[in-house]
CSV table of C-alpha atoms and ligand atoms in Angstrom, one decimal:
chain,number,residue,atom,x,y,z
M,1,MET,CA,-2.5,30.6,47.7
M,2,ALA,CA,-2.5,32.4,44.3
M,3,GLN,CA,-3.8,30.5,41.3
M,4,ARG,CA,-1.1,28.5,39.8
M,5,VAL,CA,-0.5,26.7,36.6
M,6,LEU,CA,1.9,23.8,36.2
M,7,ILE,CA,3.4,23.3,32.7
M,8,VAL,CA,5.0,19.9,32.0
M,9,GLY,CA,7.7,20.4,29.4
M,10,ALA,CA,9.6,23.6,28.9
M,11,SER,CA,10.3,23.3,25.2
M,12,VAL,CA,8.8,25.5,22.5
M,13,GLY,CA,5.1,24.9,23.4
M,14,GLY,CA,5.6,24.9,27.2
M,15,ALA,CA,7.9,28.0,27.3
M,16,THR,CA,5.5,30.0,25.0
M,17,ALA,CA,2.5,29.0,27.2
M,18,ALA,CA,4.5,30.1,30.3
M,19,ALA,CA,5.5,33.5,28.9
M,20,THR,CA,1.8,34.1,27.8
M,21,LEU,CA,0.5,33.2,31.3
M,22,ARG,CA,3.0,35.5,32.9
M,23,GLU,CA,1.7,38.4,30.8
M,24,SER,CA,-1.6,38.0,32.8
M,25,GLY,CA,0.3,37.8,36.1
M,26,ILE,CA,-0.5,34.1,36.7
M,27,GLU,CA,1.8,32.1,38.8
M,28,THR,CA,3.5,29.6,36.5
M,29,VAL,CA,5.8,26.7,37.1
M,30,MET,CA,7.5,24.8,34.2
M,31,LEU,CA,8.7,21.3,35.0
M,32,GLU,CA,11.4,20.1,32.5
M,33,ARG,CA,13.4,16.8,32.7
M,34,GLU,CA,16.0,17.7,30.1
M,35,LEU,CA,17.9,21.0,30.2
M,36,VAL,CA,21.0,20.0,28.2
M,37,LYS,CA,20.3,17.7,25.3
M,38,PRO,CA,18.5,19.4,22.3
M,39,LYS,CA,15.2,18.1,21.1
M,40,PRO,CA,15.8,16.0,18.0
M,41,CYS,CA,14.5,18.3,15.2
M,42,GLY,CA,15.2,19.6,11.7
M,43,GLY,CA,14.7,23.1,13.1
M,44,ALA,CA,12.9,24.7,10.1
M,45,VAL,CA,10.8,27.6,11.4
M,46,PRO,CA,8.6,29.9,9.3
M,47,PRO,CA,9.0,33.8,9.4
M,48,ALA,CA,5.5,33.9,11.0
M,49,ALA,CA,7.0,32.6,14.2
M,50,PHE,CA,9.6,35.4,14.3
M,51,ASP,CA,7.0,38.0,13.6
M,52,GLU,CA,4.3,36.8,15.9
M,53,PHE,CA,6.4,35.8,18.8
M,54,ASP,CA,8.9,38.7,18.6
M,55,LEU,CA,11.9,36.5,18.2
M,56,PRO,CA,15.3,38.0,17.4
M,57,HIS,CA,16.9,36.9,14.1
M,58,THR,CA,20.1,36.2,16.0
M,59,LEU,CA,18.5,32.8,16.7
M,60,ILE,CA,18.7,31.9,13.0
M,61,ASP,CA,21.7,29.8,11.7
M,62,ARG,CA,20.7,30.3,8.1
M,63,LYS,CA,17.9,31.8,6.1
M,64,VAL,CA,16.9,29.3,3.3
M,65,ARG,CA,15.9,31.1,0.1
M,66,THR,CA,15.9,28.1,-2.3
M,67,CYS,CA,14.1,24.8,-2.0
M,68,ALA,CA,14.6,21.6,-4.0
M,69,VAL,CA,12.3,18.6,-4.2
M,70,THR,CA,13.6,15.4,-5.7
M,71,SER,CA,11.4,12.6,-6.9
M,72,PRO,CA,12.0,8.8,-6.6
M,73,THR,CA,13.5,8.8,-10.1
M,74,ASN,CA,15.7,11.8,-9.2
M,75,GLN,CA,13.6,14.4,-11.2
M,76,GLN,CA,14.4,17.6,-9.4
M,77,THR,CA,12.3,20.8,-9.0
M,78,VAL,CA,14.2,23.7,-7.7
M,79,PHE,CA,12.4,26.9,-6.8
M,80,PRO,CA,12.7,30.1,-4.8
M,81,VAL,CA,11.2,30.4,-1.3
M,82,GLN,CA,8.7,33.1,-2.3
M,83,GLY,CA,5.0,33.8,-1.7
M,84,THR,CA,2.5,35.5,-3.9
M,85,MET,CA,3.8,38.9,-2.8
M,86,PRO,CA,7.6,38.4,-2.8
M,87,SER,CA,9.4,40.3,0.0
M,88,ASP,CA,12.6,40.1,2.0
M,89,ASN,CA,10.6,38.4,4.6
M,90,ASP,CA,10.4,35.3,2.4
M,91,TYR,CA,12.6,32.6,3.9
M,92,VAL,CA,12.7,29.5,5.9
M,93,ALA,CA,14.7,30.0,9.2
M,94,MET,CA,17.1,27.2,10.2
M,95,VAL,CA,17.6,27.0,13.9
M,96,ARG,CA,19.4,24.7,16.3
M,97,ARG,CA,16.9,23.6,19.0
M,98,GLU,CA,19.4,24.0,21.9
M,99,VAL,CA,19.7,27.7,21.0
M,100,PHE,CA,16.0,28.3,20.1
M,101,ASP,CA,14.5,26.5,23.1
M,102,GLY,CA,17.1,28.0,25.4
M,103,PHE,CA,16.0,31.5,24.4
M,104,LEU,CA,12.2,30.8,24.9
M,105,ARG,CA,12.8,29.1,28.2
M,106,GLU,CA,14.9,32.0,29.5
M,107,ARG,CA,12.4,34.5,28.2
M,108,ALA,CA,9.6,32.8,30.2
M,109,GLN,CA,11.8,32.9,33.3
M,110,ASN,CA,12.5,36.6,32.7
M,111,HIS,CA,8.8,37.1,32.6
M,112,GLY,CA,8.6,35.5,36.1
M,113,ALA,CA,7.9,31.8,35.4
M,114,THR,CA,9.7,29.3,37.7
M,115,LEU,CA,11.7,26.5,36.1
M,116,ILE,CA,12.0,23.2,38.0
M,117,HIS,CA,14.4,20.6,36.7
M,118,GLY,CA,12.6,17.3,37.2
M,119,THR,CA,10.6,14.4,35.7
M,120,LEU,CA,6.9,14.1,36.1
M,121,THR,CA,6.1,10.7,37.6
M,122,GLY,CA,2.6,11.0,39.1
M,123,LEU,CA,-0.6,13.0,38.7
M,124,ARG,CA,-3.9,13.3,40.4
M,125,VAL,CA,-6.6,15.6,39.2
M,126,THR,CA,-9.6,16.2,41.5
M,127,ALA,CA,-12.4,18.8,41.7
M,128,SER,CA,-10.3,21.0,43.9
M,129,GLY,CA,-6.9,20.9,42.1
M,130,VAL,CA,-4.0,19.1,40.6
M,131,THR,CA,-1.3,17.2,42.6
M,132,ALA,CA,1.8,16.3,40.6
M,133,THR,CA,4.7,14.2,41.7
M,134,TYR,CA,8.2,14.5,40.2
M,135,HIS,CA,11.7,13.2,40.6
M,136,THR,CA,14.6,15.6,40.9
M,137,PRO,CA,17.8,14.7,39.0
M,138,GLN,CA,19.2,13.6,42.4
M,139,GLY,CA,16.3,11.0,42.6
M,140,ASN,CA,14.3,12.8,45.3
M,141,GLU,CA,10.5,12.7,45.0
M,142,GLN,CA,8.7,16.0,45.3
M,143,THR,CA,5.1,17.1,45.2
M,144,LEU,CA,3.6,20.2,43.5
M,145,LEU,CA,0.1,21.6,43.9
M,146,ALA,CA,-1.6,23.6,41.1
M,147,ASP,CA,-5.0,24.7,39.8
M,148,VAL,CA,-4.4,23.6,36.2
M,149,ILE,CA,-1.9,21.5,34.4
M,150,ILE,CA,-0.7,22.0,30.8
M,151,GLY,CA,0.8,19.0,29.1
M,152,ALA,CA,3.5,20.3,26.8
M,153,ASP,CA,5.5,17.2,27.2
M,154,GLY,CA,5.8,16.1,23.6
M,155,ALA,CA,4.7,13.1,21.4
M,156,TYR,CA,4.8,10.5,24.3
M,157,SER,CA,3.1,12.9,26.7
M,158,PRO,CA,3.5,11.4,30.2
M,159,THR,CA,0.8,13.8,31.4
M,160,ALA,CA,-1.7,12.2,29.0
M,161,LYS,CA,-0.5,8.7,30.0
M,162,LEU,CA,-0.8,9.4,33.7
M,163,LEU,CA,-4.4,10.5,33.1
M,164,GLY,CA,-5.1,7.3,31.3
M,165,LEU,CA,-5.6,8.9,27.9
M,166,PRO,CA,-4.8,6.8,24.8
M,167,PRO,CA,-1.4,7.4,23.0
M,168,THR,CA,-1.5,9.3,19.7
M,169,ILE,CA,-0.5,7.5,16.5
M,170,ARG,CA,3.1,8.3,15.9
M,171,ALA,CA,5.6,8.6,13.1
M,172,VAL,CA,9.3,8.5,13.8
M,173,ALA,CA,12.2,10.6,12.5
M,174,LEU,CA,16.0,10.0,12.6
M,175,GLN,CA,18.5,12.6,11.8
M,176,GLU,CA,22.3,13.1,11.7
M,177,ARG,CA,24.1,16.4,12.1
M,178,ILE,CA,27.0,16.1,9.6
M,179,ALA,CA,29.8,18.6,9.2
M,180,LEU,CA,30.8,18.8,5.6
M,181,SER,CA,33.8,20.2,3.7
M,182,PRO,CA,33.7,24.0,3.1
M,183,ALA,CA,32.9,23.4,-0.5
M,184,TRP,CA,29.9,21.2,0.2
M,185,MET,CA,28.8,23.5,3.1
M,186,ASP,CA,28.8,26.2,0.5
M,187,HIS,CA,26.6,24.2,-1.8
M,188,TRP,CA,23.9,24.0,0.9
M,189,HIS,CA,24.4,27.6,2.0
M,190,ASP,CA,20.8,28.7,1.6
M,191,LEU,CA,19.3,25.6,0.1
M,192,ALA,CA,17.0,23.1,1.7
M,193,ALA,CA,16.2,19.8,0.0
M,194,LEU,CA,13.4,17.3,0.3
M,195,TYR,CA,13.7,13.8,-1.2
M,196,LEU,CA,10.9,11.5,-2.0
M,197,GLY,CA,11.1,7.7,-2.7
M,198,ARG,CA,10.6,4.4,-0.9
M,199,ASP,CA,14.3,3.9,-0.4
M,200,ALA,CA,14.5,6.9,2.0
M,201,SER,CA,10.9,7.2,3.2
M,202,PRO,CA,7.9,5.0,2.0
M,203,ASP,CA,5.3,7.5,3.3
M,204,LEU,CA,6.9,10.8,4.3
M,205,TYR,CA,10.1,12.4,3.1
M,206,ALA,CA,13.8,12.8,3.7
M,207,TRP,CA,15.6,16.1,4.0
M,208,VAL,CA,18.9,18.0,4.0
M,209,PHE,CA,18.7,21.3,6.0
M,210,PRO,CA,21.7,23.6,6.4
M,211,LYS,CA,22.8,24.9,9.8
M,212,CYS,CA,25.7,27.1,11.0
M,213,ASP,CA,28.5,24.5,10.8
M,214,HIS,CA,26.7,21.3,9.6
M,215,VAL,CA,23.8,20.0,7.6
M,216,ALA,CA,20.9,18.1,9.2
M,217,VAL,CA,20.3,14.9,7.2
M,218,GLY,CA,17.1,13.1,8.2
M,219,VAL,CA,14.3,10.7,7.3
M,220,GLY,CA,10.8,10.4,8.6
M,221,THR,CA,8.3,7.5,8.3
M,222,GLY,CA,4.9,6.4,9.6
M,223,PRO,CA,4.1,3.8,12.2
M,224,GLN,CA,4.3,0.8,9.7
M,225,HIS,CA,8.0,1.4,8.9
M,226,THR,CA,9.5,2.7,12.2
M,227,ARG,CA,11.6,-0.5,12.6
M,228,SER,CA,13.4,0.2,9.3
M,229,ILE,CA,14.2,3.8,10.2
M,230,ARG,CA,18.0,3.2,10.5
M,231,ASP,CA,18.1,1.4,7.1
M,232,LEU,CA,16.1,4.2,5.5
M,233,LEU,CA,18.7,6.8,6.7
M,234,GLN,CA,21.6,4.6,5.5
M,235,ARG,CA,19.9,4.3,2.0
M,236,PHE,CA,19.2,8.0,2.0
M,237,LYS,CA,22.8,8.8,2.7
M,238,ALA,CA,23.9,6.4,-0.1
M,239,ARG,CA,21.5,8.3,-2.4
M,240,LEU,CA,23.2,11.6,-1.5
M,241,GLY,CA,26.5,10.0,-2.6
M,242,ASP,CA,29.5,12.2,-2.8
M,243,MET,CA,27.6,15.2,-1.4
M,244,LEU,CA,28.4,13.8,2.1
M,245,ASP,CA,32.0,12.7,1.2
M,246,GLY,CA,34.5,13.5,4.0
M,247,GLY,CA,31.6,14.5,6.3
M,248,THR,CA,31.8,14.0,10.1
M,249,VAL,CA,28.7,12.9,12.0
M,250,LEU,CA,28.5,15.2,15.0
M,251,LEU,CA,25.2,13.8,16.4
M,252,ARG,CA,22.6,11.2,15.7
M,253,GLU,CA,19.1,11.9,17.1
M,254,ALA,CA,15.7,10.4,16.8
M,255,HIS,CA,12.3,11.1,18.2
M,256,ALA,CA,8.6,10.4,17.5
M,257,LEU,CA,6.1,12.8,15.9
M,258,PRO,CA,2.3,12.6,16.5
M,259,MET,CA,0.4,12.0,13.3
M,260,TYR,CA,-3.1,12.9,14.4
M,261,PRO,CA,-4.5,15.5,16.9
M,262,ARG,CA,-6.0,14.2,20.2
M,263,LYS,CA,-9.8,13.9,20.2
M,264,HIS,CA,-9.9,16.7,22.8
M,265,LEU,CA,-7.3,19.3,23.7
M,266,ALA,CA,-8.7,20.0,27.2
M,267,TYR,CA,-10.3,18.3,30.1
M,268,ASP,CA,-11.3,19.5,33.7
M,269,ARG,CA,-8.2,21.3,34.9
M,270,VAL,CA,-6.0,19.9,32.1
M,271,MET,CA,-4.9,21.3,28.7
M,272,PHE,CA,-2.6,19.9,26.0
M,273,VAL,CA,-0.5,21.8,23.6
M,274,GLY,CA,2.0,21.1,20.7
M,275,ASP,CA,3.0,17.5,20.1
M,276,ALA,CA,1.3,16.4,23.4
M,277,ALA,CA,-1.9,17.5,21.7
M,278,GLY,CA,-0.9,15.9,18.4
M,279,LEU,CA,-0.8,19.3,16.6
M,280,VAL,CA,2.0,18.5,14.0
M,281,VAL,CA,0.7,19.2,10.5
M,282,HIS,CA,0.8,16.5,7.8
M,283,THR,CA,2.8,16.8,4.6
M,284,SER,CA,5.7,18.8,6.2
M,285,GLY,CA,5.8,17.3,9.7
M,286,GLU,CA,6.0,20.9,10.9
M,287,GLY,CA,5.4,21.2,14.7
M,288,ILE,CA,7.5,24.1,16.1
M,289,TYR,CA,5.2,27.0,15.1
M,290,TRP,CA,2.1,25.0,16.0
M,291,ALA,CA,3.4,24.1,19.4
M,292,MET,CA,4.1,27.8,20.1
M,293,LYS,CA,0.8,28.9,18.7
M,294,SER,CA,-1.2,26.3,20.6
M,295,GLY,CA,0.8,27.2,23.8
M,296,GLN,CA,-0.1,30.8,23.4
M,297,MET,CA,-3.8,30.2,22.6
M,298,ALA,CA,-4.2,27.7,25.4
M,299,ALA,CA,-2.7,30.2,27.9
M,300,GLN,CA,-4.9,33.0,26.6
M,301,VAL,CA,-8.0,31.0,27.1
M,302,LEU,CA,-6.9,29.7,30.5
M,303,SER,CA,-6.1,33.1,31.8
M,304,GLN,CA,-9.8,34.0,31.3
M,305,SER,CA,-11.1,30.7,32.8
M,306,LEU,CA,-8.8,30.1,35.8
M,307,ASP,CA,-11.7,30.7,38.3
M,308,ALA,CA,-13.7,27.8,36.8
M,309,PRO,CA,-11.3,25.6,34.8
M,310,SER,CA,-13.9,23.0,33.7
M,311,ALA,CA,-13.5,21.0,30.5
M,312,HIS,CA,-16.3,23.0,29.0
M,313,GLN,CA,-14.5,26.4,29.7
M,314,LEU,CA,-11.1,25.2,28.7
M,315,ARG,CA,-12.3,23.6,25.4
M,316,ARG,CA,-12.9,27.1,24.2
M,317,TYR,CA,-9.3,26.8,23.2
M,318,GLU,CA,-10.1,23.6,21.2
M,319,ARG,CA,-13.0,25.3,19.5
M,320,LEU,CA,-11.0,28.4,18.6
M,321,TRP,CA,-8.1,26.2,17.3
M,322,TRP,CA,-10.1,24.2,14.9
M,323,LYS,CA,-12.1,27.2,13.8
M,324,GLN,CA,-8.9,29.0,12.9
M,325,TYR,CA,-6.8,26.2,11.6
M,326,GLY,CA,-9.1,23.3,10.8
M,327,ASN,CA,-9.1,23.9,7.0
M,328,MET,CA,-5.3,24.0,6.9
M,329,TYR,CA,-4.9,20.8,8.8
M,330,ALA,CA,-7.5,19.0,6.7
M,331,PHE,CA,-5.9,20.3,3.4
M,332,LEU,CA,-2.4,19.2,4.4
M,333,ARG,CA,-3.7,15.8,5.5
M,334,MET,CA,-5.3,15.3,2.2
M,335,LEU,CA,-2.1,16.5,0.4
M,336,GLN,CA,0.0,14.0,2.3
M,337,SER,CA,-2.3,11.0,1.6
M,338,TRP,CA,-2.5,12.0,-2.1
M,339,GLY,CA,1.2,13.0,-2.7
M,340,TYR,CA,3.1,10.4,-0.7
M,341,ARG,CA,0.8,7.4,-1.3
M,342,ASN,CA,3.2,5.6,-3.6
M,343,GLU,CA,6.1,6.4,-5.9
M,344,ARG,CA,3.9,7.4,-8.8
M,345,GLN,CA,2.2,10.0,-6.6
M,346,MET,CA,5.6,11.2,-5.4
M,347,GLU,CA,6.5,11.8,-9.1
M,348,VAL,CA,3.2,13.7,-9.6
M,349,PHE,CA,3.9,15.7,-6.4
M,350,THR,CA,7.4,16.7,-7.6
M,351,ALA,CA,6.1,17.7,-11.0
M,352,MET,CA,3.3,19.7,-9.4
M,353,CYS,CA,6.0,21.7,-7.5
M,354,ARG,CA,7.1,23.0,-10.9
M,355,ASN,CA,3.9,25.1,-11.2
M,356,ILE,CA,4.7,28.6,-10.0
M,357,ASP,CA,1.2,29.1,-8.4
M,358,VAL,CA,1.6,25.9,-6.4
M,359,GLN,CA,5.0,27.1,-5.2
M,360,GLN,CA,3.7,30.5,-4.1
M,361,LEU,CA,0.6,29.1,-2.5
M,362,THR,CA,2.7,26.6,-0.6
M,363,PHE,CA,5.1,29.2,0.7
M,364,ASP,CA,2.3,31.6,1.6
M,365,SER,CA,0.7,29.0,3.8
M,366,TYR,CA,3.9,27.8,5.2
M,367,MET,CA,5.7,31.1,5.8
M,368,HIS,CA,2.9,33.4,6.8
M,369,LYS,CA,0.3,30.9,7.9
M,370,ARG,CA,-2.4,32.1,5.6
M,371,MET,CA,-4.3,30.4,2.9
M,372,ALA,CA,-3.9,32.8,0.0
M,373,THR,CA,-6.8,33.3,-2.4
M,374,MET,CA,-5.9,32.9,-6.1
M,375,PRO,CA,-7.4,34.3,-9.3
M,376,TRP,CA,-9.6,31.8,-11.1
M,377,VAL,CA,-7.2,31.7,-14.2
M,378,ALA,CA,-4.3,30.7,-12.0
M,379,GLN,CA,-6.6,28.1,-10.3
M,380,LEU,CA,-7.5,26.7,-13.7
M,381,HIS,CA,-3.8,26.5,-14.8
M,382,MET,CA,-2.9,24.8,-11.5
M,383,THR,CA,-5.7,22.2,-11.8
M,384,ARG,CA,-4.9,21.5,-15.5
M,385,ASP,CA,-1.1,21.0,-14.6
M,386,ILE,CA,-1.9,18.6,-11.8
M,387,ALA,CA,-4.4,16.7,-13.9
M,388,LEU,CA,-2.0,16.4,-16.8
M,389,ASN,CA,0.8,15.2,-14.6
M,390,GLN,CA,-1.5,12.7,-12.9
M,391,LEU,CA,-2.5,11.4,-16.3
M,392,ARG,CA,1.1,11.3,-17.6
M,393,TYR,CA,2.5,9.3,-14.6
M,394,THR,CA,-0.5,7.0,-14.5
M,395,MET,CA,0.1,6.1,-18.2
M,396,LEU,CA,3.8,5.8,-17.7
M,397,GLU,CA,3.3,3.5,-14.8
M,398,ARG,CA,0.9,1.3,-16.8
M,399,ALA,CA,3.5,1.2,-19.7
M,400,VAL,CA,6.2,0.1,-17.3
M,401,ARG,CA,4.0,-2.7,-15.9
M,402,GLN,CA,3.0,-3.9,-19.4
M,403,SER,CA,6.4,-3.5,-21.0
M,404,SER,CA,9.0,-6.2,-21.0
M,405,SER,CA,11.5,-3.6,-22.0
M,406,PRO,CA,13.7,-2.3,-19.2
M,407,SER,CA,14.2,0.9,-21.1
M,408,VAL,CA,10.7,2.1,-20.2
M,409,GLN,CA,11.0,3.9,-16.9
M,410,LEU,CA,8.7,6.0,-14.7
M,411,ALA,CA,10.7,9.2,-15.4
C,501,FAD,C1,13.7,14.4,13.7
C,501,FAD,C2,12.6,15.5,13.8
C,501,FAD,C3,12.7,16.6,12.9
C,501,FAD,C4,11.7,17.6,13.0
C,501,FAD,N1,11.9,18.7,12.2
C,501,FAD,C5,11.0,19.7,12.3
C,501,FAD,C6,11.2,20.9,11.6
C,501,FAD,O1,12.2,21.1,10.8
C,501,FAD,N2,10.4,22.0,11.8
C,501,FAD,C7,9.3,21.9,12.6
C,501,FAD,O2,8.5,22.8,12.8
C,501,FAD,N3,9.1,20.7,13.4
C,501,FAD,C8,9.9,19.7,13.2
C,501,FAD,N4,9.7,18.6,14.0
C,501,FAD,C9,8.6,18.5,15.0
C,501,FAD,C10,9.0,19.4,16.2
C,501,FAD,O3,10.3,18.9,16.7
C,501,FAD,C11,7.9,19.3,17.3
C,501,FAD,O4,6.7,19.4,16.7
C,501,FAD,C12,8.1,20.3,18.4
C,501,FAD,O5,9.3,20.2,19.1
C,501,FAD,C13,6.9,20.2,19.4
C,501,FAD,O6,7.2,21.0,20.5
C,501,FAD,P1,6.5,20.7,21.9
C,501,FAD,O7,6.9,21.9,22.8
C,501,FAD,O8,5.1,20.4,21.8
C,501,FAD,O9,7.2,19.4,22.4
C,501,FAD,P2,8.7,18.9,22.5
C,501,FAD,O10,9.6,19.9,21.8
C,501,FAD,O11,8.8,17.5,22.2
C,501,FAD,O12,9.1,19.1,24.0
C,501,FAD,C14,8.5,18.3,25.0
C,501,FAD,C15,9.3,18.6,26.3
C,501,FAD,O13,8.7,17.9,27.4
C,501,FAD,C16,9.8,17.4,28.2
C,501,FAD,N5,9.2,16.2,29.0
C,501,FAD,C17,8.8,15.1,28.4
C,501,FAD,N6,8.4,14.2,29.4
C,501,FAD,C18,8.6,14.9,30.6
C,501,FAD,C19,8.4,14.6,32.0
C,501,FAD,N7,8.0,13.3,32.4
C,501,FAD,N8,8.7,15.5,32.9
C,501,FAD,C20,9.2,16.7,32.6
C,501,FAD,N9,9.4,17.1,31.3
C,501,FAD,C21,9.1,16.2,30.3
C,501,FAD,C22,10.8,17.0,27.2
C,501,FAD,O14,12.1,16.9,27.8
C,501,FAD,C23,10.7,18.2,26.2
C,501,FAD,O15,11.6,19.3,26.6
C,501,FAD,C24,10.7,17.5,13.9
C,501,FAD,C25,10.6,16.4,14.8
C,501,FAD,C26,11.6,15.4,14.7
C,501,FAD,C27,11.5,14.2,15.6
């Protein structure tokens, strides 16, 4: 039998891994349990994904060119989506996952990957291979043999669970697709907004993202507040006020997001990519690009190691990943714990977004996945601005605490 790879999950990570493996002529099977319902997601994708994975722009509902960040006291920073070297390629793509994932899955099939509609239910990995059991939609049990399995099955990763690996720590996000009046749709035309504050999210953020015929209104929060996710969304919608007036909820969708990477991304005959590997980045909760990139990198390493797919060989993917992206993950983790720690820090974070160098650096790293270097004068200005805002809000907070006057406010 030819060497064969089984990929569990044919969403962005799995479909990208499958297409990459097929480029090396490796027999590839994708097992996917859900072919109709879209993956719950804000659908914000950086231009890097379109450039690096050769994606057609017809997949994009809207190109966002303006971003707004609103603090707990409703101080707002509005700024263009622009890197240090502004170009027409500066935007945030808004996609619907049913369209985006459908394209990637079909492309993998066109490259020769097989798609099976079924749910993984059992797994045995031995020195000689992988035996997977799955249920068809009709309830029949089937068995598949493979040389290697790739877990691309999301934040709950049944593959990891069946192998006895611990679950990742998870955040949760809830989102509604809301069709607005033409006037309000026009308002959001190419604008994406992030909102900070305990009412909407104690430790992450809330968002409004524009799509073709609706806006996606959502909230995310860490493991300590997952039970209050519905209340958080209600409060966020109340905060948006008349912006949502007359809107019709088309869909309500929720899902988990991993907060930390797995200790290892590969084992003997097993690899993990995307959310199953815990590769969502902090601060933004972005995971689509990272699932695709990890799917591609895992497949490239695997195609060179298929003759001896030991943990040591397959962990070359893990080593390459952290060499290339370790600094970015560490920086964004630090930024999240600093910027979303409490409402004072959320005010500082919003004020920090007023600094043009911060804006451009942020978008360079988000849009093009590169950490831009910056002249020392700009670095000095940036550091001074952040330090002054930190001092200002710390003093204001102290004044609010000490004052009996309700007129002293954090803003
Ligand atoms: C509400 C919300 C908003 C988000 N917004 C954004 C955003 O704007 N931008 C961004 O970049 N990221 C966003 N993310 C994160 C992003 O959705 C994920 O990081 C990304 O989808 C991960 O891709 P993946 O291929 O690793 O896994 P997933 O997309 O989760 O796909 C896993 C696949 O595995 C399948 N599967 C699971 N179990 C089985 C089984 N037993 N058998 C067979 N198949 C199985 C599932 O059906 C699914 O298709 C958001 C997440 C949430 C929850």
